[in-house]
Amino acid sequence: IDPDYGSVAVVGLGLEGLGYNELEQLDEGLENVRIGAGVGAKCLAKQGCSRISVDPMQAAEQAAEGSGLATWKYQANRMKSERIPTPKLELFDSPDGDAWTRGLFKADAQNLARSLSDAPGNQITPTAFAQAAVDALCPCGVSTEVRNMDWIESKSLGSFLAVAKSSCEPPIFLEISYCGEHDSGRPIMLVGKGITFNSGGLCLKEPHGMSQYRASMSGAASIVATIRAAAALSLPVNLVGLIPLCENMPSGMAFKPGDVITTLNGKTVAIHDTNNAGRLIMADTFIYGQNTFKPKVVMDVATLTNGVTHALGGAASGVFSNSDFLWKQMQKAGAITGDRVWRMPLWKYYTHKVTNYTNVDISNTGQGKGSSCLGAAFLKEFVPCVDWIHLDITGVGMLKKGVGIPYLAEERMTGRPTRTLVQFLYQMACPDEQVKSLSKESCASN
């Protein structure tokens, strides 16, 4: 019907004038643009279109996000001759190119997290993940230090080593620094759980579905992707990213149920379930980071427990925080990006459940139900004097299952909640700004 466009996809955006829905905790108008742009672009990509022009639909940034996420596929393990090219996306008939570029940057960041999370465990080992992080961050001017086993031992990161020694793959500790402020202000510290394959250790997981735990490092992947986006968008904030990387495997060197290990701050931890390894590697990371960098805020992202999946499914990340301000900022970020969060209790009730032992300071499992709350209570013991927010992303950051979010591929890793983290950092960095868009500065490598 048009000489310049061989195929045209027409999408509906629902009711006119939709905005923030308090019951849904979602800006429905923005999310409908993502869905419409994503569904339309995916339809044209299936038709074989190599170049797709996208109408901005009065929200160019969100149109770029939806189309950028929907047309991307994980194809790293297909023969090059069999891979389907990702179509080139362009903004159609609009002057809002800056917003479009911002949206593509955020979609690219989430796609980076998807790529890292979806890679098989034998391909994304701790060493391979570290190399991928360096390749992604260094072109954007982000400093990345790769620490080896000798360094980890010299720093006495005992609980990290207890998990890491279960595997033949050497552990890695990543230190990522992004300086977006001109002054030397205290940084926001981002911690990502980086278990590149979690078999459960001696408390082995069920064979069915074990392969998805290659994404036990999706928290680490989202941190790398978030810092890359922050650098690409020149956010005026100082960030430190700390990522402990290892595998949790059954072996003669594996830590055992009943073991007692000592963390960096001297607390003793009773091992009641070797499957709960992520909190052990993060405990030492928290202490090291607070002692070294004196952060003003600590944020961690982890696939910590299946309990949060039972509670929230794939609808939202479970958020635990000792700061109402941080929670409100994260809630606002989730509403804007469409990748929502839900606050979970961080009560003393759960602290007692993980610390009420006569022979040790704390248990890595705790007593009773509420595993996500018990996991958060464990981590809280290692952030005693700083504002802290913890995201349990087990339900949202791994395989997408079932209906919902049509711009993300079914049965593939999601890369969530990368865009929400970027929006959160923007709000923290630019509190006086009353707009939803990000800085228009771009990464030179792009």
Short mmCIF file of C-alpha atoms in Angstrom, two decimals:
data_model
loop_
_atom_site.label_atom_id
_atom_site.label_comp_id
_atom_site.label_asym_id
_atom_site.label_seq_id
_atom_site.Cartn_x
_atom_site.Cartn_y
_atom_site.Cartn_z
CA ILE A 1 0.00 0.00 0.00
CA ASP A 2 3.06 2.26 0.10
CA PRO A 3 6.04 2.36 -2.30
CA ASP A 4 8.53 2.92 0.54
CA TYR A 5 7.16 0.35 2.99
CA GLY A 6 6.45 -3.18 1.83
CA SER A 7 4.80 -4.20 5.11
CA VAL A 8 2.84 -2.19 7.65
CA ALA A 9 1.79 -3.33 11.14
CA VAL A 10 -1.08 -1.51 12.83
CA VAL A 11 -1.41 -1.83 16.60
CA GLY A 12 -3.96 -0.68 19.13
CA LEU A 13 -2.95 1.20 22.29
CA GLY A 14 -6.10 0.68 24.31
CA LEU A 15 -8.09 3.51 25.82
CA GLU A 16 -6.98 7.05 25.11
CA GLY A 17 -5.52 9.13 27.92
CA LEU A 18 -4.35 6.27 30.14
CA GLY A 19 -1.82 7.20 32.81
CA TYR A 20 -0.77 6.02 36.24
CA ASN A 21 -3.10 3.38 37.72
CA GLU A 22 -2.69 3.34 41.48
CA LEU A 23 -4.23 -0.10 41.91
CA GLU A 24 -1.90 -1.57 39.29
CA GLN A 25 1.04 0.61 40.40
CA LEU A 26 1.77 1.09 36.72
CA ASP A 27 1.75 3.84 34.12
CA GLU A 28 -0.57 2.01 31.75
CA GLY A 29 -0.21 4.52 28.94
CA LEU A 30 3.58 4.07 28.76
CA GLU A 31 3.32 0.29 29.09
CA ASN A 32 0.76 0.10 26.29
CA VAL A 33 3.19 1.91 24.02
CA ARG A 34 5.92 -0.64 24.85
CA ILE A 35 3.52 -3.50 24.15
CA GLY A 36 2.19 -1.98 20.92
CA ALA A 37 5.62 -1.13 19.55
CA GLY A 38 6.99 -4.51 20.60
CA VAL A 39 4.18 -6.58 19.10
CA GLY A 40 4.22 -4.58 15.87
CA ALA A 41 8.00 -4.73 15.44
CA LYS A 42 8.07 -8.45 16.19
CA CYS A 43 5.34 -9.06 13.62
CA LEU A 44 7.32 -7.21 10.94
CA ALA A 45 10.53 -9.00 11.92
CA LYS A 46 8.76 -12.34 11.36
CA GLN A 47 7.83 -11.08 7.89
CA GLY A 48 11.55 -10.77 7.19
CA CYS A 49 11.82 -6.99 7.42
CA SER A 50 15.43 -5.97 8.00
CA ARG A 51 14.60 -2.31 8.63
CA ILE A 52 11.65 -1.22 10.73
CA SER A 53 10.38 2.33 11.23
CA VAL A 54 8.47 2.77 14.48
CA ASP A 55 5.88 5.42 15.14
CA PRO A 56 6.68 7.14 18.49
CA MET A 57 3.04 6.90 19.65
CA GLN A 58 3.62 10.08 21.73
CA ALA A 59 6.21 8.23 23.83
CA ALA A 60 9.33 7.67 21.72
CA GLU A 61 11.45 6.36 24.60
CA GLN A 62 8.96 3.63 25.47
CA ALA A 63 8.40 2.77 21.79
CA ALA A 64 12.16 2.22 21.46
CA GLU A 65 12.22 0.04 24.57
CA GLY A 66 9.36 -2.17 23.43
CA SER A 67 10.59 -2.63 19.87
CA GLY A 68 14.22 -3.08 20.95
CA LEU A 69 13.33 -5.78 23.45
CA ALA A 70 10.84 -7.57 21.19
CA THR A 71 13.08 -7.90 18.13
CA TRP A 72 16.16 -9.16 20.00
CA LYS A 73 16.76 -12.93 20.21
CA TYR A 74 19.33 -15.05 22.01
CA GLN A 75 21.06 -16.90 19.17
CA ALA A 76 24.65 -17.29 20.36
CA ASN A 77 24.64 -21.07 19.99
CA ARG A 78 23.11 -21.28 16.52
CA MET A 79 25.29 -21.63 13.43
CA LYS A 80 26.05 -18.20 12.05
CA SER A 81 24.43 -19.14 8.77
CA GLU A 82 21.21 -20.02 10.64
CA ARG A 83 20.95 -16.91 12.78
CA ILE A 84 18.12 -14.52 12.05
CA PRO A 85 19.43 -10.96 11.67
CA THR A 86 18.11 -8.43 14.17
CA PRO A 87 16.27 -5.72 12.22
CA LYS A 88 17.49 -2.14 12.30
CA LEU A 89 15.04 0.09 14.18
CA GLU A 90 14.37 3.69 13.21
CA LEU A 91 12.13 6.41 14.54
CA PHE A 92 9.37 7.31 12.08
CA ASP A 93 8.43 10.94 11.38
CA SER A 94 9.23 12.49 14.76
CA PRO A 95 11.68 15.10 16.08
CA ASP A 96 12.04 13.29 19.41
CA GLY A 97 15.26 11.50 18.49
CA ASP A 98 16.88 11.99 21.90
CA ALA A 99 14.10 10.11 23.70
CA TRP A 100 14.25 7.38 21.06
CA THR A 101 17.99 6.98 21.61
CA ARG A 102 17.54 6.80 25.38
CA GLY A 103 15.00 4.02 24.94
CA LEU A 104 17.33 2.06 22.68
CA PHE A 105 20.14 2.39 25.24
CA LYS A 106 17.93 0.96 27.97
CA ALA A 107 16.67 -1.85 25.75
CA ASP A 108 20.26 -2.67 24.77
CA ALA A 109 21.22 -2.81 28.45
CA GLN A 110 18.42 -5.25 29.25
CA ASN A 111 19.35 -7.32 26.19
CA LEU A 112 22.92 -7.51 27.52
CA ALA A 113 21.55 -8.90 30.80
CA ARG A 114 19.39 -11.35 28.83
CA SER A 115 22.40 -12.54 26.85
CA LEU A 116 24.56 -13.10 29.93
CA SER A 117 21.77 -14.84 31.86
CA ASP A 118 20.75 -17.14 29.02
CA ALA A 119 24.23 -18.43 28.20
CA PRO A 120 24.90 -22.07 29.22
CA GLY A 121 26.84 -22.63 32.42
CA ASN A 122 29.82 -24.12 30.58
CA GLN A 123 30.12 -20.94 28.49
CA ILE A 124 29.55 -18.28 31.15
CA THR A 125 31.94 -19.43 33.85
CA PRO A 126 33.18 -16.89 36.42
CA THR A 127 36.17 -16.14 34.19
CA ALA A 128 34.03 -15.83 31.05
CA PHE A 129 31.51 -13.59 32.84
CA ALA A 130 34.33 -11.33 33.99
CA GLN A 131 35.64 -11.06 30.43
CA ALA A 132 32.15 -10.28 29.11
CA ALA A 133 31.79 -7.56 31.75
CA VAL A 134 35.11 -6.01 30.79
CA ASP A 135 34.16 -6.10 27.11
CA ALA A 136 30.82 -4.40 27.83
CA LEU A 137 32.04 -1.75 30.28
CA CYS A 138 35.51 -0.66 29.24
CA PRO A 139 34.41 0.97 25.93
CA CYS A 140 32.10 3.19 28.01
CA GLY A 141 34.98 4.36 30.21
CA VAL A 142 33.98 2.28 33.22
CA SER A 143 36.84 0.95 35.35
CA THR A 144 36.70 -2.80 35.96
CA GLU A 145 39.09 -4.67 38.28
CA VAL A 146 39.17 -8.46 38.05
CA ARG A 147 40.31 -10.06 41.34
CA ASN A 148 41.49 -13.67 41.47
CA MET A 149 41.62 -16.40 44.11
CA ASP A 150 44.83 -15.08 45.69
CA TRP A 151 43.24 -11.68 46.23
CA ILE A 152 40.07 -13.23 47.65
CA GLU A 153 42.11 -15.28 50.12
CA SER A 154 44.22 -12.26 51.09
CA LYS A 155 41.03 -10.35 51.97
CA SER A 156 39.76 -13.26 54.12
CA LEU A 157 36.42 -13.52 52.34
CA GLY A 158 35.69 -16.79 54.14
CA SER A 159 32.03 -17.34 53.30
CA PHE A 160 32.68 -16.58 49.61
CA LEU A 161 35.57 -19.04 49.55
CA ALA A 162 33.51 -21.74 51.27
CA VAL A 163 31.14 -21.76 48.30
CA ALA A 164 33.75 -21.17 45.61
CA LYS A 165 35.97 -24.10 46.60
CA SER A 166 33.20 -26.55 45.66
CA SER A 167 34.02 -26.08 41.96
CA CYS A 168 37.06 -26.53 39.74
CA GLU A 169 36.23 -23.19 38.13
CA PRO A 170 38.30 -20.46 39.86
CA PRO A 171 36.28 -17.72 41.55
CA ILE A 172 36.46 -14.10 40.48
CA PHE A 173 35.64 -10.91 42.36
CA LEU A 174 34.68 -7.98 40.13
CA GLU A 175 35.07 -4.36 41.23
CA ILE A 176 33.38 -1.90 38.87
CA SER A 177 33.71 1.88 39.29
CA TYR A 178 31.75 4.56 37.45
CA CYS A 179 32.36 8.20 38.38
CA GLY A 180 29.59 10.39 37.02
CA GLU A 181 29.90 13.17 39.60
CA HIS A 182 32.63 15.76 39.32
CA ASP A 183 33.25 15.73 43.04
CA SER A 184 34.33 12.74 45.08
CA GLY A 185 30.94 12.07 46.60
CA ARG A 186 30.19 8.82 48.40
CA PRO A 187 29.04 6.20 45.90
CA ILE A 188 25.97 4.05 45.63
CA MET A 189 27.17 0.46 46.01
CA LEU A 190 25.55 -2.14 43.76
CA VAL A 191 26.00 -5.82 44.62
CA GLY A 192 24.97 -8.62 42.28
CA LYS A 193 24.77 -12.29 43.14
CA GLY A 194 27.12 -14.02 40.70
CA ILE A 195 26.73 -17.78 41.02
CA THR A 196 27.21 -18.77 37.38
CA PHE A 197 25.70 -22.19 38.01
CA ASN A 198 23.93 -23.22 41.20
CA SER A 199 23.43 -26.97 41.38
CA GLY A 200 22.50 -26.67 45.05
CA GLY A 201 25.82 -28.18 46.14
CA LEU A 202 25.53 -31.29 48.29
CA CYS A 203 21.85 -30.41 48.86
CA LEU A 204 21.33 -31.02 45.14
CA LYS A 205 18.42 -29.43 43.33
CA GLU A 206 15.89 -31.55 41.46
CA PRO A 207 17.17 -32.53 37.99
CA HIS A 208 14.04 -31.26 36.29
CA GLY A 209 14.52 -27.58 35.68
CA MET A 210 18.04 -27.46 37.08
CA SER A 211 19.35 -25.98 33.82
CA GLN A 212 17.59 -22.68 34.49
CA TYR A 213 19.91 -22.12 37.45
CA ARG A 214 22.57 -21.10 34.98
CA ALA A 215 20.79 -17.79 35.56
CA SER A 216 21.64 -17.70 39.26
CA MET A 217 23.93 -14.90 38.13
CA SER A 218 21.13 -12.83 36.61
CA GLY A 219 21.48 -10.39 39.51
CA ALA A 220 25.11 -9.87 38.54
CA ALA A 221 24.11 -9.56 34.88
CA SER A 222 21.59 -6.84 35.67
CA ILE A 223 24.19 -4.92 37.68
CA VAL A 224 26.68 -4.99 34.78
CA ALA A 225 23.93 -3.92 32.38
CA THR A 226 22.72 -1.15 34.70
CA ILE A 227 26.18 0.36 35.13
CA ARG A 228 26.71 0.20 31.36
CA ALA A 229 23.44 2.07 30.83
CA ALA A 230 24.35 4.62 33.52
CA ALA A 231 27.62 5.31 31.71
CA ALA A 232 25.96 5.42 28.28
CA LEU A 233 23.44 7.94 29.60
CA SER A 234 26.06 9.91 31.58
CA LEU A 235 24.10 9.78 34.83
CA PRO A 236 25.62 12.24 37.37
CA VAL A 237 26.22 9.69 40.11
CA ASN A 238 29.15 7.71 41.50
CA LEU A 239 28.66 3.95 41.42
CA VAL A 240 30.62 0.99 42.73
CA GLY A 241 29.59 -2.44 41.52
CA LEU A 242 30.78 -5.52 43.43
CA ILE A 243 30.15 -8.95 41.95
CA PRO A 244 31.39 -12.20 43.55
CA LEU A 245 31.52 -14.90 40.86
CA CYS A 246 31.72 -18.64 41.44
CA GLU A 247 29.87 -21.93 40.99
CA ASN A 248 28.10 -23.98 43.67
CA MET A 249 28.77 -27.64 42.92
CA PRO A 250 28.80 -31.03 44.72
CA SER A 251 32.39 -32.22 45.15
CA GLY A 252 34.92 -33.42 47.67
CA MET A 253 35.73 -29.78 48.39
CA ALA A 254 32.10 -28.69 48.79
CA PHE A 255 30.90 -27.16 52.04
CA LYS A 256 28.53 -29.44 53.93
CA PRO A 257 25.34 -29.23 55.96
CA GLY A 258 26.40 -28.73 59.56
CA ASP A 259 29.55 -26.78 58.70
CA VAL A 260 30.21 -23.49 60.47
CA ILE A 261 31.97 -20.78 58.50
CA THR A 262 33.22 -17.35 59.55
CA THR A 263 32.42 -14.21 57.56
CA LEU A 264 34.59 -11.15 57.09
CA ASN A 265 33.08 -9.32 60.07
CA GLY A 266 33.68 -12.31 62.38
CA LYS A 267 30.13 -13.63 62.51
CA THR A 268 29.76 -17.40 62.41
CA VAL A 269 27.24 -18.96 60.04
CA ALA A 270 25.74 -22.43 60.43
CA ILE A 271 25.20 -24.17 57.10
CA HIS A 272 21.79 -25.80 57.19
CA ASP A 273 21.24 -25.90 53.41
CA THR A 274 24.04 -25.69 50.85
CA ASN A 275 21.49 -24.57 48.27
CA ASN A 276 21.38 -21.20 50.05
CA ALA A 277 24.80 -20.18 48.76
CA GLY A 278 24.05 -16.78 47.25
CA ARG A 279 23.60 -15.09 50.61
CA LEU A 280 26.97 -16.44 51.75
CA ILE A 281 28.96 -14.92 48.90
CA MET A 282 27.04 -11.64 49.27
CA ALA A 283 27.63 -11.37 53.04
CA ASP A 284 31.39 -10.98 52.66
CA THR A 285 30.86 -8.66 49.70
CA PHE A 286 28.67 -6.34 51.79
CA ILE A 287 31.24 -6.07 54.56
CA TYR A 288 34.18 -5.58 52.22
CA GLY A 289 32.32 -2.94 50.22
CA GLN A 290 31.19 -0.93 53.24
CA ASN A 291 34.65 -0.97 54.80
CA THR A 292 36.39 -0.02 51.56
CA PHE A 293 34.09 2.43 49.77
CA LYS A 294 31.94 3.92 52.59
CA PRO A 295 28.82 4.01 50.37
CA LYS A 296 25.82 6.22 51.05
CA VAL A 297 23.43 3.52 49.79
CA VAL A 298 23.76 -0.23 49.32
CA MET A 299 21.58 -1.95 46.73
CA ASP A 300 21.75 -5.64 45.96
CA VAL A 301 20.05 -7.72 43.28
CA ALA A 302 19.85 -11.50 43.61
CA THR A 303 17.90 -14.58 42.64
CA LEU A 304 17.89 -15.38 46.34
CA THR A 305 14.86 -17.59 47.07
CA ASN A 306 12.03 -19.48 45.41
CA GLY A 307 9.73 -18.13 48.11
CA VAL A 308 9.39 -14.78 46.35
CA THR A 309 8.26 -16.64 43.22
CA HIS A 310 5.51 -18.39 45.19
CA ALA A 311 4.40 -15.01 46.54
CA LEU A 312 4.61 -12.78 43.45
CA GLY A 313 5.16 -15.02 40.44
CA GLY A 314 6.63 -13.08 37.54
CA ALA A 315 4.67 -9.90 38.19
CA ALA A 316 7.15 -8.03 40.36
CA SER A 317 10.50 -8.14 42.12
CA GLY A 318 10.31 -8.55 45.88
CA VAL A 319 11.85 -5.53 47.61
CA PHE A 320 13.16 -5.40 51.16
CA SER A 321 14.52 -2.15 52.59
CA ASN A 322 15.35 -0.41 55.85
CA SER A 323 14.58 2.94 54.18
CA ASP A 324 11.12 4.20 53.25
CA PHE A 325 12.72 6.76 50.93
CA LEU A 326 14.57 4.11 48.93
CA TRP A 327 11.44 1.98 48.71
CA LYS A 328 9.34 4.88 47.40
CA GLN A 329 11.96 5.69 44.77
CA MET A 330 12.11 2.07 43.64
CA GLN A 331 8.31 1.83 43.56
CA LYS A 332 8.13 4.95 41.39
CA ALA A 333 10.82 3.58 39.08
CA GLY A 334 8.91 0.32 38.62
CA ALA A 335 5.69 2.15 37.80
CA ILE A 336 7.43 4.21 35.11
CA THR A 337 9.32 1.33 33.48
CA GLY A 338 6.53 -1.23 33.65
CA ASP A 339 8.86 -3.61 35.52
CA ARG A 340 7.18 -3.41 38.90
CA VAL A 341 8.31 -4.07 42.47
CA TRP A 342 6.47 -5.02 45.63
CA ARG A 343 7.60 -4.36 49.19
CA MET A 344 8.03 -7.36 51.48
CA PRO A 345 8.41 -7.31 55.28
CA LEU A 346 11.81 -6.91 56.91
CA TRP A 347 10.57 -7.46 60.45
CA LYS A 348 12.46 -8.46 63.60
CA TYR A 349 10.28 -11.56 63.57
CA TYR A 350 12.38 -12.89 60.71
CA THR A 351 15.65 -11.71 62.26
CA HIS A 352 14.92 -13.86 65.31
CA LYS A 353 14.27 -16.81 62.98
CA VAL A 354 17.80 -16.64 61.54
CA THR A 355 19.73 -15.57 64.66
CA ASN A 356 18.07 -17.45 67.52
CA TYR A 357 20.76 -20.14 67.91
CA THR A 358 22.85 -20.94 70.95
CA ASN A 359 26.04 -22.14 69.26
CA VAL A 360 26.40 -19.81 66.23
CA ASP A 361 25.56 -16.22 65.34
CA ILE A 362 23.32 -16.88 62.35
CA SER A 363 21.89 -19.64 60.14
CA ASN A 364 21.97 -19.57 56.35
CA THR A 365 18.42 -20.98 56.32
CA GLY A 366 16.56 -19.96 59.47
CA GLN A 367 13.50 -21.56 61.00
CA GLY A 368 10.01 -21.87 59.55
CA LYS A 369 8.32 -20.56 56.43
CA GLY A 370 8.83 -17.33 54.51
CA SER A 371 12.11 -18.13 52.80
CA SER A 372 12.38 -14.81 50.96
CA CYS A 373 11.90 -12.89 54.21
CA LEU A 374 14.38 -15.13 56.01
CA GLY A 375 16.92 -14.62 53.23
CA ALA A 376 16.53 -10.86 53.47
CA ALA A 377 16.84 -11.02 57.26
CA PHE A 378 20.13 -12.89 56.83
CA LEU A 379 21.50 -10.19 54.51
CA LYS A 380 20.32 -7.43 56.85
CA GLU A 381 22.79 -8.67 59.46
CA PHE A 382 25.62 -7.53 57.17
CA VAL A 383 24.40 -3.99 56.42
CA PRO A 384 24.06 -2.61 59.97
CA CYS A 385 24.69 1.12 59.46
CA VAL A 386 23.67 2.16 55.97
CA ASP A 387 20.52 2.67 53.91
CA TRP A 388 19.97 -0.58 52.06
CA ILE A 389 17.57 -2.00 49.50
CA HIS A 390 17.46 -5.65 48.43
CA LEU A 391 15.70 -6.99 45.33
CA ASP A 392 14.86 -10.70 45.21
CA ILE A 393 14.39 -11.29 41.48
CA THR A 394 13.96 -15.08 41.33
CA GLY A 395 10.47 -14.72 39.87
CA VAL A 396 11.26 -12.02 37.32
CA GLY A 397 14.93 -12.40 36.38
CA MET A 398 15.00 -15.99 35.13
CA LEU A 399 12.85 -17.80 32.55
CA LYS A 400 9.72 -16.04 31.36
CA LYS A 401 6.78 -18.39 31.68
CA GLY A 402 3.12 -17.85 30.89
CA VAL A 403 1.25 -14.83 29.60
CA GLY A 404 2.22 -11.22 30.18
CA ILE A 405 4.92 -8.85 28.91
CA PRO A 406 4.56 -9.70 25.21
CA TYR A 407 7.73 -7.84 24.24
CA LEU A 408 9.85 -10.47 26.07
CA ALA A 409 10.40 -13.91 24.55
CA GLU A 410 8.74 -16.98 26.08
CA GLU A 411 10.94 -19.54 27.88
CA ARG A 412 13.98 -17.29 27.68
CA MET A 413 15.76 -15.22 30.33
CA THR A 414 14.26 -11.77 30.81
CA GLY A 415 17.08 -9.44 31.85
CA ARG A 416 14.72 -7.91 34.41
CA PRO A 417 14.77 -5.60 36.35
CA THR A 418 17.54 -3.70 34.50
CA ARG A 419 15.42 -0.79 33.28
CA THR A 420 13.91 -0.27 36.73
CA LEU A 421 17.40 -0.09 38.25
CA VAL A 422 18.46 2.49 35.66
CA GLN A 423 15.38 4.59 36.37
CA PHE A 424 16.00 4.29 40.13
CA LEU A 425 19.58 5.54 39.73
CA TYR A 426 18.36 8.42 37.58
CA GLN A 427 15.92 9.47 40.30
CA MET A 428 18.65 9.22 42.94
CA ALA A 429 21.10 11.19 40.79
CA CYS A 430 18.67 13.89 39.64
CA PRO A 431 16.21 14.47 42.51
CA ASP A 432 15.30 17.95 41.27
CA GLU A 433 14.27 16.75 37.84
CA GLN A 434 10.53 16.25 37.46
CA VAL A 435 10.68 14.47 34.11
CA LYS A 436 10.71 10.77 33.34
CA SER A 437 13.36 10.84 30.62
CA LEU A 438 17.06 10.25 31.17
CA SER A 439 20.12 12.25 30.24
CA LYS A 440 20.65 12.38 26.48
CA GLU A 441 24.40 11.88 26.60
CA SER A 442 25.45 8.64 24.91
CA CYS A 443 28.30 6.16 25.19
CA ALA A 444 31.02 6.99 22.67
CA SER A 445 31.33 3.34 21.60
CA ASN A 446 27.74 3.31 20.42
#
